[in-house]
Amino acid sequence: MADHPKPATLRPSTVTVHAGRPPHEPDQPLNVPITMASTYVGGGDKEYGRYTNDAWVAFEDTLGALEGGKALAFASGQAATGALLDLVGHDSVVVAGQSYLGTIGQLADRESRGRVKTRLVDVTDTDAVVKALDEDTALLWLESPTNPGMEVADLPALIAAAHEVGARVVVDNTFATPILQRPLELGADIVLHSATKYLAGHSDVIMGAVVVGDPSLWDVLKSRRDLYGAIPGPFEAWLALRGLRTLALRIERASANAAELARRLETHPVVTDVRYPGLGAVVSIVLPTPEQADLLTHGTLLWVHATSLGGVESTFERRRRWKGEGREVPEGLVRLSVGIEDVEDLWADLEAGLDRAAAAG
Ligand SMILES: *Cc1c(COP(=O)(O)O)cnc(C)c1O
């Protein structure tokens, strides 16, 4: 394959389609087949189904090429998070910005068992994050845009500050995806994905992944995955890769829809705040009361009331219906995951719901 261009020299939408394929040789399938195998005939490189599977490797090669590092697939985003927090020694500090509730939950669980110390910071306040970093800090955990506040962090500045105190930096890139943001290029050490969301993109699979720049760190994480067994199923990895093939198109369309809806939402009288960071396909809006927000999320035809995000279909939910959601999140905040439908149909359905919510105010 020496005469083929290397994925790293290709642009992201080409990489999403072409990486992780069998060689262009007669009778090779275009896609890596699903190999349902708990074990392999002994004496080769594979040996056992907990160690490797062709569908994982194809997914990992594709995601790694997109993020500019070496990827490792996990059973879920949460399993990937657990593997990364396991890198942190006793009494080390994790400085974490606004993060997924499950991330905060794992940190709190570990803290309650004396495994780690957590410092929560506001990533929009760069100076405050820099002040929270010290020589005890093992890990800086960042998400940008934040969820559900949709604020943007100064990633290069925060990454540089963490490196100055010798801390590793994880960026959860689930919301932006490598189409819009490549944290390893900004200096981050590790990228985390809930592949459940945009990478797989069809609301039908739970999977996670990490991508690292340092191959020796990959070796550590791989040997722990072998040992602890937080592996995806072959079918899940195959589905996630199938979804990943259209990532660039989906992000392009969903982002264009989101930007247009954000613009129109600004003009609706019942919407008191619109939070759209100018990239991606998640928009948060605030309605005056939780009742009005519930009326919106329970009365639409196309928009589905559901948690999660990143599917082809548009979904939304009032975030404070979750007991663990931060108190700083307004009761009437609705997070929209904008899909790839026709924007006029999405707006008509949304506007009708907002009008009903306005009438109930
Ligand atoms: C969903 C999500 C996770 C957790 O991933 P799962 O695949 O649900 O385990 C982590 N981070 C972010 C930003 C998420 O949205």
CSV table of C-alpha atoms and ligand atoms in Angstrom, one decimal:
chain,number,residue,atom,x,y,z
A,1,MET,CA,0.0,0.0,0.0
A,2,ALA,CA,3.1,2.3,-0.3
A,3,ASP,CA,1.6,4.0,-3.3
A,4,HIS,CA,-1.5,5.1,-1.3
A,5,PRO,CA,-1.6,8.4,0.4
A,6,LYS,CA,-1.3,8.2,4.2
A,7,PRO,CA,-4.5,9.2,6.0
A,8,ALA,CA,-2.6,11.9,8.0
A,9,THR,CA,-2.1,13.8,4.7
A,10,LEU,CA,-5.8,13.7,3.9
A,11,ARG,CA,-8.5,16.0,5.0
A,12,PRO,CA,-10.9,14.9,7.8
A,13,SER,CA,-14.0,14.2,5.6
A,14,THR,CA,-11.8,11.9,3.4
A,15,VAL,CA,-10.2,10.2,6.5
A,16,THR,CA,-13.6,9.4,8.0
A,17,VAL,CA,-14.5,7.5,4.8
A,18,HIS,CA,-11.1,5.9,3.9
A,19,ALA,CA,-9.2,5.0,7.1
A,20,GLY,CA,-9.6,1.6,8.7
A,21,ARG,CA,-10.4,-0.3,5.5
A,22,PRO,CA,-9.0,-3.6,4.2
A,23,PRO,CA,-6.4,-3.3,1.5
A,24,HIS,CA,-7.5,-2.6,-2.1
A,25,GLU,CA,-7.0,-6.2,-3.3
A,26,PRO,CA,-9.2,-8.5,-5.3
A,27,ASP,CA,-11.9,-10.2,-3.2
A,28,GLN,CA,-11.2,-8.1,-0.1
A,29,PRO,CA,-14.4,-6.7,1.3
A,30,LEU,CA,-14.6,-2.9,1.4
A,31,ASN,CA,-15.5,-3.0,5.0
A,32,VAL,CA,-13.9,-4.9,7.9
A,33,PRO,CA,-16.4,-7.8,8.6
A,34,ILE,CA,-17.9,-8.4,12.0
A,35,THR,CA,-15.9,-11.1,13.6
A,36,MET,CA,-17.8,-12.7,16.4
A,37,ALA,CA,-15.0,-14.5,18.2
A,38,SER,CA,-14.3,-15.2,21.9
A,39,THR,CA,-11.1,-16.9,20.9
A,40,TYR,CA,-8.8,-17.4,18.0
A,41,VAL,CA,-6.7,-20.4,16.9
A,42,GLY,CA,-3.6,-20.2,19.1
A,43,GLY,CA,-0.1,-19.3,18.2
A,44,GLY,CA,-0.8,-16.0,16.4
A,45,ASP,CA,-1.0,-12.4,17.5
A,46,LYS,CA,-4.7,-12.4,18.5
A,47,GLU,CA,-5.2,-15.3,20.9
A,48,TYR,CA,-8.3,-14.2,22.8
A,49,GLY,CA,-11.4,-12.0,22.2
A,50,ARG,CA,-10.8,-9.7,25.2
A,51,TYR,CA,-7.5,-8.6,23.6
A,52,THR,CA,-8.5,-7.7,20.1
A,53,ASN,CA,-11.1,-7.6,17.4
A,54,ASP,CA,-10.8,-6.5,13.8
A,55,ALA,CA,-13.9,-4.2,14.1
A,56,TRP,CA,-12.3,-2.4,17.2
A,57,VAL,CA,-9.0,-1.9,15.3
A,58,ALA,CA,-10.8,-0.5,12.2
A,59,PHE,CA,-12.7,1.9,14.4
A,60,GLU,CA,-9.6,2.8,16.4
A,61,ASP,CA,-7.5,3.4,13.2
A,62,THR,CA,-10.2,5.7,11.8
A,63,LEU,CA,-10.7,7.7,15.0
A,64,GLY,CA,-6.9,7.9,15.6
A,65,ALA,CA,-6.3,9.2,12.1
A,66,LEU,CA,-9.0,11.9,12.7
A,67,GLU,CA,-7.8,13.0,16.1
A,68,GLY,CA,-4.1,12.8,15.2
A,69,GLY,CA,-3.2,10.1,17.7
A,70,LYS,CA,-3.6,6.4,18.7
A,71,ALA,CA,-7.1,5.4,19.7
A,72,LEU,CA,-8.4,2.7,22.0
A,73,ALA,CA,-12.1,1.7,22.1
A,74,PHE,CA,-14.0,1.1,25.3
A,75,ALA,CA,-17.3,-0.4,26.3
A,76,SER,CA,-18.7,3.1,26.9
A,77,GLY,CA,-17.6,6.7,27.4
A,78,GLN,CA,-17.8,6.1,31.2
A,79,ALA,CA,-15.6,3.0,30.9
A,80,ALA,CA,-13.0,5.2,29.0
A,81,THR,CA,-13.3,7.8,31.8
A,82,GLY,CA,-12.7,5.1,34.4
A,83,ALA,CA,-9.6,3.9,32.6
A,84,LEU,CA,-8.2,7.5,32.5
A,85,LEU,CA,-9.0,8.2,36.2
A,86,ASP,CA,-7.2,5.0,37.0
A,87,LEU,CA,-4.0,6.6,35.7
A,88,VAL,CA,-4.1,9.0,38.7
A,89,GLY,CA,-2.2,7.8,41.8
A,90,HIS,CA,-3.5,8.0,45.4
A,91,ASP,CA,-3.6,11.6,46.8
A,92,SER,CA,-3.2,13.2,43.4
A,93,VAL,CA,-5.4,16.1,42.4
A,94,VAL,CA,-7.7,16.2,39.5
A,95,VAL,CA,-8.7,19.7,38.4
A,96,ALA,CA,-11.9,19.4,36.5
A,97,GLY,CA,-13.9,22.0,34.6
A,98,GLN,CA,-17.6,21.9,33.8
A,99,SER,CA,-18.0,18.2,32.9
A,100,TYR,CA,-20.4,15.5,32.0
A,101,LEU,CA,-22.4,14.4,35.1
A,102,GLY,CA,-21.0,10.9,35.0
A,103,THR,CA,-17.4,12.3,35.0
A,104,ILE,CA,-18.2,14.4,38.1
A,105,GLY,CA,-19.9,11.3,39.6
A,106,GLN,CA,-16.8,9.1,39.1
A,107,LEU,CA,-14.6,11.8,40.6
A,108,ALA,CA,-16.9,12.1,43.6
A,109,ASP,CA,-17.0,8.3,44.0
A,110,ARG,CA,-13.3,8.1,44.0
A,111,GLU,CA,-12.9,11.0,46.3
A,112,SER,CA,-15.3,9.4,48.8
A,113,ARG,CA,-13.1,6.3,48.8
A,114,GLY,CA,-9.9,8.3,49.3
A,115,ARG,CA,-8.6,7.6,45.8
A,116,VAL,CA,-8.3,11.1,44.5
A,117,LYS,CA,-8.8,14.8,45.4
A,118,THR,CA,-10.9,16.8,43.0
A,119,ARG,CA,-10.9,20.6,42.5
A,120,LEU,CA,-13.8,21.8,40.4
A,121,VAL,CA,-13.1,25.0,38.4
A,122,ASP,CA,-15.0,27.2,35.9
A,123,VAL,CA,-13.2,26.8,32.6
A,124,THR,CA,-14.4,30.2,31.3
A,125,ASP,CA,-12.2,31.8,34.0
A,126,THR,CA,-8.7,31.0,32.7
A,127,ASP,CA,-7.0,32.7,35.7
A,128,ALA,CA,-9.0,30.7,38.2
A,129,VAL,CA,-8.1,27.4,36.5
A,130,VAL,CA,-4.4,28.4,36.4
A,131,LYS,CA,-4.5,29.2,40.1
A,132,ALA,CA,-6.1,25.8,40.9
A,133,LEU,CA,-3.2,24.0,39.2
A,134,ASP,CA,-0.2,23.0,41.4
A,135,GLU,CA,2.5,20.4,41.6
A,136,ASP,CA,0.0,17.9,43.2
A,137,THR,CA,-2.1,18.1,40.1
A,138,ALA,CA,-2.0,14.9,38.1
A,139,LEU,CA,-4.7,15.6,35.6
A,140,LEU,CA,-6.6,18.6,34.2
A,141,TRP,CA,-10.0,17.5,32.8
A,142,LEU,CA,-11.6,19.8,30.3
A,143,GLU,CA,-14.7,19.9,28.2
A,144,SER,CA,-15.3,22.7,25.6
A,145,PRO,CA,-18.0,23.6,24.7
A,146,THR,CA,-19.3,23.0,28.2
A,147,ASN,CA,-22.5,21.1,28.9
A,148,PRO,CA,-25.2,22.4,29.1
A,149,GLY,CA,-24.0,26.0,29.5
A,150,MET,CA,-22.3,25.9,26.0
A,151,GLU,CA,-19.4,28.0,27.1
A,152,VAL,CA,-16.0,27.9,25.4
A,153,ALA,CA,-12.7,27.4,27.2
A,154,ASP,CA,-9.3,28.8,26.1
A,155,LEU,CA,-7.9,25.3,25.6
A,156,PRO,CA,-4.3,26.2,24.4
A,157,ALA,CA,-3.8,28.5,27.5
A,158,LEU,CA,-5.2,26.0,29.9
A,159,ILE,CA,-3.2,23.1,28.4
A,160,ALA,CA,0.0,25.1,28.6
A,161,ALA,CA,-0.6,26.0,32.2
A,162,ALA,CA,-1.3,22.4,33.2
A,163,HIS,CA,1.9,21.3,31.5
A,164,GLU,CA,3.9,23.9,33.4
A,165,VAL,CA,3.0,22.1,36.7
A,166,GLY,CA,3.6,18.6,35.1
A,167,ALA,CA,-0.1,17.6,34.8
A,168,ARG,CA,-1.6,15.7,32.0
A,169,VAL,CA,-4.5,17.2,30.1
A,170,VAL,CA,-7.7,15.3,29.1
A,171,VAL,CA,-10.1,16.9,26.7
A,172,ASP,CA,-13.5,15.3,26.4
A,173,ASN,CA,-14.2,16.1,22.7
A,174,THR,CA,-17.6,14.4,22.6
A,175,PHE,CA,-19.5,17.6,21.7
A,176,ALA,CA,-17.1,19.1,19.2
A,177,THR,CA,-15.8,16.0,17.5
A,178,PRO,CA,-12.5,15.9,15.5
A,179,ILE,CA,-14.3,17.6,12.6
A,180,LEU,CA,-14.5,20.8,14.6
A,181,GLN,CA,-11.7,20.6,17.2
A,182,ARG,CA,-8.6,18.4,17.5
A,183,PRO,CA,-7.3,18.8,21.1
A,184,LEU,CA,-4.1,16.8,20.5
A,185,GLU,CA,-3.0,19.5,18.0
A,186,LEU,CA,-3.7,22.1,20.7
A,187,GLY,CA,-1.3,20.2,23.0
A,188,ALA,CA,-3.6,18.0,25.0
A,189,ASP,CA,-2.3,14.6,26.0
A,190,ILE,CA,-5.5,12.6,25.8
A,191,VAL,CA,-8.8,13.0,24.0
A,192,LEU,CA,-11.9,11.2,25.4
A,193,HIS,CA,-15.1,10.4,23.4
A,194,SER,CA,-18.4,9.1,24.2
A,195,ALA,CA,-18.7,7.4,20.8
A,196,THR,CA,-22.3,6.9,21.8
A,197,LYS,CA,-23.0,10.5,20.6
A,198,TYR,CA,-21.7,12.0,17.3
A,199,LEU,CA,-19.1,9.5,16.3
A,200,ALA,CA,-21.7,6.6,16.1
A,201,GLY,CA,-24.4,9.2,15.5
A,202,HIS,CA,-27.6,7.1,15.3
A,203,SER,CA,-28.7,6.7,18.9
A,204,ASP,CA,-28.3,2.9,18.7
A,205,VAL,CA,-25.0,2.1,20.3
A,206,ILE,CA,-23.1,2.8,23.5
A,207,MET,CA,-19.4,3.0,23.1
A,208,GLY,CA,-16.4,5.0,24.2
A,209,ALA,CA,-12.8,5.7,23.2
A,210,VAL,CA,-9.6,7.5,24.2
A,211,VAL,CA,-7.0,8.9,21.8
A,212,VAL,CA,-3.5,9.6,23.0
A,213,GLY,CA,-0.4,11.1,21.4
A,214,ASP,CA,2.1,9.1,23.4
A,215,PRO,CA,2.4,5.4,22.2
A,216,SER,CA,3.7,4.3,25.6
A,217,LEU,CA,0.6,5.7,27.3
A,218,TRP,CA,-1.5,3.8,24.8
A,219,ASP,CA,0.4,0.6,25.8
A,220,VAL,CA,-0.5,1.2,29.4
A,221,LEU,CA,-4.2,1.8,28.7
A,222,LYS,CA,-4.3,-1.2,26.3
A,223,SER,CA,-2.8,-3.5,28.9
A,224,ARG,CA,-5.3,-2.3,31.5
A,225,ARG,CA,-8.2,-2.8,29.0
A,226,ASP,CA,-7.0,-6.3,28.5
A,227,LEU,CA,-6.9,-6.8,32.2
A,228,TYR,CA,-10.1,-5.1,33.4
A,229,GLY,CA,-12.1,-6.0,30.3
A,230,ALA,CA,-14.0,-2.8,29.6
A,231,ILE,CA,-14.2,-3.8,25.9
A,232,PRO,CA,-16.9,-3.0,23.3
A,233,GLY,CA,-18.7,-5.8,21.5
A,234,PRO,CA,-17.6,-6.4,17.9
A,235,PHE,CA,-21.1,-5.4,16.6
A,236,GLU,CA,-21.0,-2.2,18.6
A,237,ALA,CA,-17.6,-1.3,17.1
A,238,TRP,CA,-18.8,-2.1,13.6
A,239,LEU,CA,-21.9,0.0,14.1
A,240,ALA,CA,-19.9,2.9,15.5
A,241,LEU,CA,-17.5,2.7,12.5
A,242,ARG,CA,-20.4,2.6,10.1
A,243,GLY,CA,-21.7,5.8,11.8
A,244,LEU,CA,-18.3,7.4,11.8
A,245,ARG,CA,-18.1,7.1,8.0
A,246,THR,CA,-20.7,10.0,7.7
A,247,LEU,CA,-19.5,12.1,10.6
A,248,ALA,CA,-18.3,15.0,8.5
A,249,LEU,CA,-21.5,15.2,6.6
A,250,ARG,CA,-23.7,14.9,9.7
A,251,ILE,CA,-21.7,17.5,11.6
A,252,GLU,CA,-21.8,19.9,8.6
A,253,ARG,CA,-25.6,19.6,8.3
A,254,ALA,CA,-26.4,19.5,12.0
A,255,SER,CA,-24.2,22.5,12.7
A,256,ALA,CA,-25.8,24.5,9.9
A,257,ASN,CA,-29.2,23.6,11.3
A,258,ALA,CA,-28.2,24.5,14.8
A,259,ALA,CA,-26.8,27.9,13.8
A,260,GLU,CA,-30.0,28.7,11.9
A,261,LEU,CA,-32.2,27.6,14.8
A,262,ALA,CA,-30.1,29.5,17.3
A,263,ARG,CA,-30.6,32.7,15.2
A,264,ARG,CA,-34.4,32.2,15.0
A,265,LEU,CA,-34.7,31.2,18.7
A,266,GLU,CA,-33.2,34.6,19.6
A,267,THR,CA,-36.3,36.2,18.2
A,268,HIS,CA,-38.9,34.1,20.0
A,269,PRO,CA,-40.5,36.1,22.9
A,270,VAL,CA,-40.7,33.1,25.3
A,271,VAL,CA,-37.0,32.3,25.0
A,272,THR,CA,-35.1,34.4,27.6
A,273,ASP,CA,-31.6,33.1,26.7
A,274,VAL,CA,-30.0,31.2,23.8
A,275,ARG,CA,-26.6,29.6,24.3
A,276,TYR,CA,-24.9,28.6,21.1
A,277,PRO,CA,-21.1,28.7,21.1
A,278,GLY,CA,-20.9,29.2,17.3
A,279,LEU,CA,-19.8,25.6,16.6
A,280,GLY,CA,-21.4,22.2,16.8
A,281,ALA,CA,-25.0,21.2,16.9
A,282,VAL,CA,-26.0,21.5,20.6
A,283,VAL,CA,-28.0,24.6,21.6
A,284,SER,CA,-29.3,25.4,25.1
A,285,ILE,CA,-32.3,27.7,25.5
A,286,VAL,CA,-33.9,29.1,28.7
A,287,LEU,CA,-37.7,29.4,29.2
A,288,PRO,CA,-39.1,31.4,32.1
A,289,THR,CA,-40.4,28.4,34.1
A,290,PRO,CA,-39.8,24.7,34.3
A,291,GLU,CA,-43.5,24.1,33.6
A,292,GLN,CA,-43.2,26.0,30.3
A,293,ALA,CA,-40.0,24.0,29.5
A,294,ASP,CA,-41.8,20.7,30.2
A,295,LEU,CA,-44.7,21.8,28.0
A,296,LEU,CA,-42.3,22.4,25.2
A,297,THR,CA,-40.4,19.1,25.5
A,298,HIS,CA,-43.6,17.0,25.8
A,299,GLY,CA,-45.6,18.5,23.0
A,300,THR,CA,-43.7,18.3,19.8
A,301,LEU,CA,-44.1,16.0,16.8
A,302,LEU,CA,-40.5,15.7,15.5
A,303,TRP,CA,-38.4,16.7,18.4
A,304,VAL,CA,-38.0,13.7,20.7
A,305,HIS,CA,-38.0,14.2,24.5
A,306,ALA,CA,-34.8,12.2,25.3
A,307,THR,CA,-31.5,12.6,27.1
A,308,SER,CA,-28.2,12.1,25.2
A,309,LEU,CA,-27.3,13.8,22.0
A,310,GLY,CA,-25.5,13.5,18.7
A,311,GLY,CA,-27.9,11.4,16.8
A,312,VAL,CA,-29.3,12.1,13.3
A,313,GLU,CA,-32.6,12.9,14.9
A,314,SER,CA,-33.3,16.0,16.9
A,315,THR,CA,-33.9,15.5,20.6
A,316,PHE,CA,-34.2,17.8,23.6
A,317,GLU,CA,-34.7,17.7,27.3
A,318,ARG,CA,-35.0,20.0,30.4
A,319,ARG,CA,-31.7,19.4,32.1
A,320,ARG,CA,-32.9,20.1,35.7
A,321,ARG,CA,-35.2,17.1,35.5
A,322,TRP,CA,-32.0,15.3,36.5
A,323,LYS,CA,-31.4,15.5,40.3
A,324,GLY,CA,-27.6,15.6,39.8
A,325,GLU,CA,-27.7,18.5,37.4
A,326,GLY,CA,-25.8,21.6,38.7
A,327,ARG,CA,-27.9,24.2,40.6
A,328,GLU,CA,-26.3,26.9,38.4
A,329,VAL,CA,-28.3,25.5,35.5
A,330,PRO,CA,-31.6,27.4,35.2
A,331,GLU,CA,-34.7,25.3,35.9
A,332,GLY,CA,-36.2,26.3,32.6
A,333,LEU,CA,-33.1,25.3,30.5
A,334,VAL,CA,-33.7,23.0,27.6
A,335,ARG,CA,-30.8,21.5,25.8
A,336,LEU,CA,-31.4,20.8,22.1
A,337,SER,CA,-29.4,18.2,20.2
A,338,VAL,CA,-30.1,19.4,16.6
A,339,GLY,CA,-30.2,16.6,14.0
A,340,ILE,CA,-29.9,16.5,10.3
A,341,GLU,CA,-33.6,16.9,9.3
A,342,ASP,CA,-34.8,19.8,7.2
A,343,VAL,CA,-34.4,23.0,9.2
A,344,GLU,CA,-37.8,24.4,8.2
A,345,ASP,CA,-39.6,21.3,9.6
A,346,LEU,CA,-37.5,21.5,12.8
A,347,TRP,CA,-38.3,25.2,13.2
A,348,ALA,CA,-42.0,24.8,12.5
A,349,ASP,CA,-42.3,22.1,15.2
A,350,LEU,CA,-40.2,24.0,17.7
A,351,GLU,CA,-42.0,27.3,17.1
A,352,ALA,CA,-45.4,25.6,17.6
A,353,GLY,CA,-44.1,24.2,20.9
A,354,LEU,CA,-42.7,27.5,22.0
A,355,ASP,CA,-45.9,29.3,21.1
A,356,ARG,CA,-47.8,26.8,23.4
A,357,ALA,CA,-45.3,27.4,26.2
A,358,ALA,CA,-45.7,31.2,25.7
A,359,ALA,CA,-49.5,30.9,25.9
A,360,ALA,CA,-49.2,29.0,29.2
A,361,GLY,CA,-46.9,31.6,30.8
B,1,LIG,C1,-22.5,10.8,27.2
B,1,LIG,C2,-21.2,11.5,27.6
B,1,LIG,C3,-20.2,10.8,28.3
B,1,LIG,C4,-20.4,9.3,28.8
B,1,LIG,O1,-20.5,8.4,27.7
B,1,LIG,P1,-21.3,7.1,27.7
B,1,LIG,O2,-21.0,6.6,26.3
B,1,LIG,O3,-22.8,7.4,27.9
B,1,LIG,O4,-20.8,6.2,28.8
B,1,LIG,C5,-19.0,11.4,28.6
B,1,LIG,N1,-18.8,12.7,28.2
B,1,LIG,C6,-19.8,13.4,27.5
B,1,LIG,C7,-19.5,14.8,27.2
B,1,LIG,C8,-21.0,12.8,27.2
B,1,LIG,O5,-21.9,13.5,26.6
